[in-house]
PDB file of C-alpha atoms in Angstrom:
ATOM      1  CA  UNK X   1      10.762   3.463 -15.553  1.00 87.00           C
ATOM      2  CA  UNK X   2       8.993   4.523 -12.378  1.00 91.00           C
ATOM      3  CA  UNK X   3      10.419   3.015  -9.198  1.00 94.00           C
ATOM      4  CA  UNK X   4       8.588   2.616  -5.902  1.00 96.00           C
ATOM      5  CA  UNK X   5      10.271   2.455  -2.497  1.00 97.00           C
ATOM      6  CA  UNK X   6       8.190   1.259   0.455  1.00 98.00           C
ATOM      7  CA  UNK X   7       9.010   1.939   4.102  1.00 98.00           C
ATOM      8  CA  UNK X   8       7.517   2.051   7.576  1.00 98.00           C
ATOM      9  CA  UNK X   9       6.766  -1.588   8.279  1.00 97.00           C
ATOM     10  CA  UNK X  10       7.500  -3.281  11.572  1.00 97.00           C
ATOM     11  CA  UNK X  11       6.224  -5.405  14.428  1.00 98.00           C
ATOM     12  CA  UNK X  12       3.025  -4.267  16.129  1.00 98.00           C
ATOM     13  CA  UNK X  13       0.682  -5.837  18.657  1.00 98.00           C
ATOM     14  CA  UNK X  14      -2.894  -6.754  17.747  1.00 98.00           C
ATOM     15  CA  UNK X  15      -5.079  -3.672  17.964  1.00 98.00           C
ATOM     16  CA  UNK X  16      -2.145  -1.379  17.239  1.00 98.00           C
ATOM     17  CA  UNK X  17      -1.510   1.046  14.405  1.00 98.00           C
ATOM     18  CA  UNK X  18       1.149   1.521  11.762  1.00 98.00           C
ATOM     19  CA  UNK X  19       1.618   3.781   8.759  1.00 98.00           C
ATOM     20  CA  UNK X  20       3.524   2.611   5.717  1.00 98.00           C
ATOM     21  CA  UNK X  21       4.787   4.916   2.988  1.00 98.00           C
ATOM     22  CA  UNK X  22       5.692   4.548  -0.667  1.00 98.00           C
ATOM     23  CA  UNK X  23       7.705   7.110  -2.591  1.00 97.00           C
ATOM     24  CA  UNK X  24       7.758   7.120  -6.384  1.00 96.00           C
ATOM     25  CA  UNK X  25      10.381   8.387  -8.791  1.00 94.00           C
ATOM     26  CA  UNK X  26       9.452  10.497 -11.786  1.00 88.00           C
ATOM     27  CA  UNK X  27       7.596  13.693 -12.548  1.00 91.00           C
ATOM     28  CA  UNK X  28       3.991  12.658 -13.116  1.00 92.00           C
ATOM     29  CA  UNK X  29       3.013  11.144  -9.775  1.00 94.00           C
ATOM     30  CA  UNK X  30      -0.107  13.285  -9.448  1.00 93.00           C
ATOM     31  CA  UNK X  31      -1.518  11.584 -12.554  1.00 93.00           C
ATOM     32  CA  UNK X  32      -0.953   8.031 -11.311  1.00 94.00           C
ATOM     33  CA  UNK X  33      -3.683   5.789  -9.972  1.00 97.00           C
ATOM     34  CA  UNK X  34      -1.964   4.090  -7.033  1.00 97.00           C
ATOM     35  CA  UNK X  35      -2.673   1.121  -4.798  1.00 98.00           C
ATOM     36  CA  UNK X  36      -1.318  -0.853  -1.888  1.00 98.00           C
ATOM     37  CA  UNK X  37      -1.035  -4.629  -2.184  1.00 98.00           C
ATOM     38  CA  UNK X  38       0.019  -7.302   0.286  1.00 98.00           C
ATOM     39  CA  UNK X  39       1.295 -10.846   0.206  1.00 98.00           C
ATOM     40  CA  UNK X  40       0.970 -13.072   3.240  1.00 97.00           C
ATOM     41  CA  UNK X  41       3.084 -16.225   3.670  1.00 92.00           C
ATOM     42  CA  UNK X  42       1.808 -18.986   1.405  1.00 94.00           C
ATOM     43  CA  UNK X  43      -0.764 -16.750  -0.257  1.00 96.00           C
ATOM     44  CA  UNK X  44      -1.017 -14.811  -3.488  1.00 97.00           C
ATOM     45  CA  UNK X  45      -0.502 -11.075  -3.552  1.00 97.00           C
ATOM     46  CA  UNK X  46      -3.786  -9.175  -3.232  1.00 97.00           C
ATOM     47  CA  UNK X  47      -4.843  -5.544  -3.632  1.00 97.00           C
ATOM     48  CA  UNK X  48      -5.722  -3.842  -0.353  1.00 98.00           C
ATOM     49  CA  UNK X  49      -6.595  -0.237  -1.171  1.00 98.00           C
ATOM     50  CA  UNK X  50      -6.464   2.060  -4.167  1.00 98.00           C
ATOM     51  CA  UNK X  51      -6.536   5.802  -4.706  1.00 98.00           C
ATOM     52  CA  UNK X  52      -7.253   7.550  -7.972  1.00 97.00           C
ATOM     53  CA  UNK X  53      -5.583  10.716  -9.218  1.00 95.00           C
ATOM     54  CA  UNK X  54      -8.675  12.657  -8.195  1.00 94.00           C
ATOM     55  CA  UNK X  55      -8.508  11.281  -4.662  1.00 94.00           C
ATOM     56  CA  UNK X  56     -11.333   8.749  -4.622  1.00 97.00           C
ATOM     57  CA  UNK X  57     -10.502   5.553  -2.768  1.00 98.00           C
ATOM     58  CA  UNK X  58     -11.457   1.896  -2.695  1.00 98.00           C
ATOM     59  CA  UNK X  59     -10.790  -0.861  -0.140  1.00 98.00           C
ATOM     60  CA  UNK X  60     -11.205  -4.578   0.179  1.00 98.00           C
ATOM     61  CA  UNK X  61     -13.907  -5.564   2.654  1.00 98.00           C
ATOM     62  CA  UNK X  62     -11.533  -6.968   5.270  1.00 97.00           C
ATOM     63  CA  UNK X  63      -9.818  -3.586   5.842  1.00 98.00           C
ATOM     64  CA  UNK X  64     -12.739  -1.176   5.431  1.00 98.00           C
ATOM     65  CA  UNK X  65     -13.041   1.076   8.454  1.00 97.00           C
ATOM     66  CA  UNK X  66      -9.533   0.168   9.649  1.00 98.00           C
ATOM     67  CA  UNK X  67      -7.175   1.225   6.823  1.00 98.00           C
ATOM     68  CA  UNK X  68      -6.935   4.600   5.094  1.00 98.00           C
ATOM     69  CA  UNK X  69      -5.028   5.254   1.883  1.00 98.00           C
ATOM     70  CA  UNK X  70      -3.898   8.793   1.112  1.00 98.00           C
ATOM     71  CA  UNK X  71      -1.427  10.614  -1.102  1.00 97.00           C
ATOM     72  CA  UNK X  72       0.812  13.669  -1.023  1.00 97.00           C
ATOM     73  CA  UNK X  73       1.532  14.630  -4.613  1.00 96.00           C
ATOM     74  CA  UNK X  74       4.091  17.250  -3.577  1.00 96.00           C
ATOM     75  CA  UNK X  75       6.154  14.454  -2.017  1.00 97.00           C
ATOM     76  CA  UNK X  76       5.435  11.783  -4.654  1.00 97.00           C
ATOM     77  CA  UNK X  77       4.224   9.621  -1.781  1.00 97.00           C
ATOM     78  CA  UNK X  78       1.267   7.384  -1.048  1.00 98.00           C
ATOM     79  CA  UNK X  79       0.468   6.263   2.495  1.00 98.00           C
ATOM     80  CA  UNK X  80      -1.478   3.468   4.125  1.00 98.00           C
ATOM     81  CA  UNK X  81      -2.602   4.170   7.670  1.00 98.00           C
ATOM     82  CA  UNK X  82      -3.489   0.884   9.357  1.00 98.00           C
ATOM     83  CA  UNK X  83      -5.463   0.862  12.618  1.00 98.00           C
ATOM     84  CA  UNK X  84      -6.931  -1.952  14.703  1.00 98.00           C
ATOM     85  CA  UNK X  85      -4.423  -4.325  13.195  1.00 98.00           C
ATOM     86  CA  UNK X  86      -5.097  -8.059  13.308  1.00 98.00           C
ATOM     87  CA  UNK X  87      -2.709 -11.020  13.030  1.00 97.00           C
ATOM     88  CA  UNK X  88      -4.226 -11.778   9.618  1.00 97.00           C
ATOM     89  CA  UNK X  89      -2.903  -8.420   8.378  1.00 98.00           C
ATOM     90  CA  UNK X  90       0.628  -9.822   8.635  1.00 98.00           C
ATOM     91  CA  UNK X  91       2.185  -9.613   5.166  1.00 98.00           C
ATOM     92  CA  UNK X  92       4.698  -7.857   2.984  1.00 98.00           C
ATOM     93  CA  UNK X  93       3.075  -4.643   1.792  1.00 98.00           C
ATOM     94  CA  UNK X  94       3.830  -3.241  -1.661  1.00 98.00           C
ATOM     95  CA  UNK X  95       2.693  -0.237  -3.649  1.00 97.00           C
ATOM     96  CA  UNK X  96       2.273  -0.144  -7.404  1.00 97.00           C
ATOM     97  CA  UNK X  97       0.126   1.416 -10.048  1.00 96.00           C
ATOM     98  CA  UNK X  98      -3.591   0.574  -9.969  1.00 94.00           C
ATOM     99  CA  UNK X  99      -3.943  -1.828 -11.679  1.00 94.00           C
ATOM    100  CA  UNK X 100      -0.475  -3.164 -10.979  1.00 91.00           C
ATOM    101  CA  UNK X 101       2.299  -3.229 -13.558  1.00 91.00           C
ATOM    102  CA  UNK X 102       4.450  -6.314 -13.126  1.00 90.00           C
ATOM    103  CA  UNK X 103       7.765  -4.602 -13.839  1.00 89.00           C
ATOM    104  CA  UNK X 104       7.202  -1.973 -11.142  1.00 91.00           C
ATOM    105  CA  UNK X 105       7.165  -4.034  -7.958  1.00 94.00           C
ATOM    106  CA  UNK X 106       9.487  -2.720  -5.259  1.00 92.00           C
ATOM    107  CA  UNK X 107      10.992  -4.615  -2.363  1.00 96.00           C
ATOM    108  CA  UNK X 108       7.975  -4.137  -0.123  1.00 97.00           C
ATOM    109  CA  UNK X 109       7.871  -3.547   3.624  1.00 98.00           C
ATOM    110  CA  UNK X 110       7.139  -6.265   6.188  1.00 98.00           C
ATOM    111  CA  UNK X 111       4.240  -5.766   8.584  1.00 98.00           C
ATOM    112  CA  UNK X 112       3.968  -8.293  11.403  1.00 98.00           C
ATOM    113  CA  UNK X 113       1.037  -8.241  13.820  1.00 98.00           C
ATOM    114  CA  UNK X 114       1.787 -10.398  16.828  1.00 97.00           C
ATOM    115  CA  UNK X 115       1.759 -10.324  20.604  1.00 95.00           C
TER     116      UNK X 115
END
């Protein structure tokens, strides 16, 4: 079973930037369609950005122009660069397949946007 390990979260001021990373186990990462998801307190988990094996990307409207998803297949890693962060971006961020597979959720990484 593929395992995902997220890292890079933290506390950042509004308007700041942060990059979170997710490293996958296994040998076929380059073939995976991957996505970042987030879950804010009291809310359901939602997809944020996805990247296909060929490199095409998709974003939810609220992060377009601010977030960038990318991947490094040599490192089995997918990234989410987050700029112009807002308090409403505060959440636990997870990576998973796209669409998500329920048995593959990792522990996530906390991103808090606050002054």
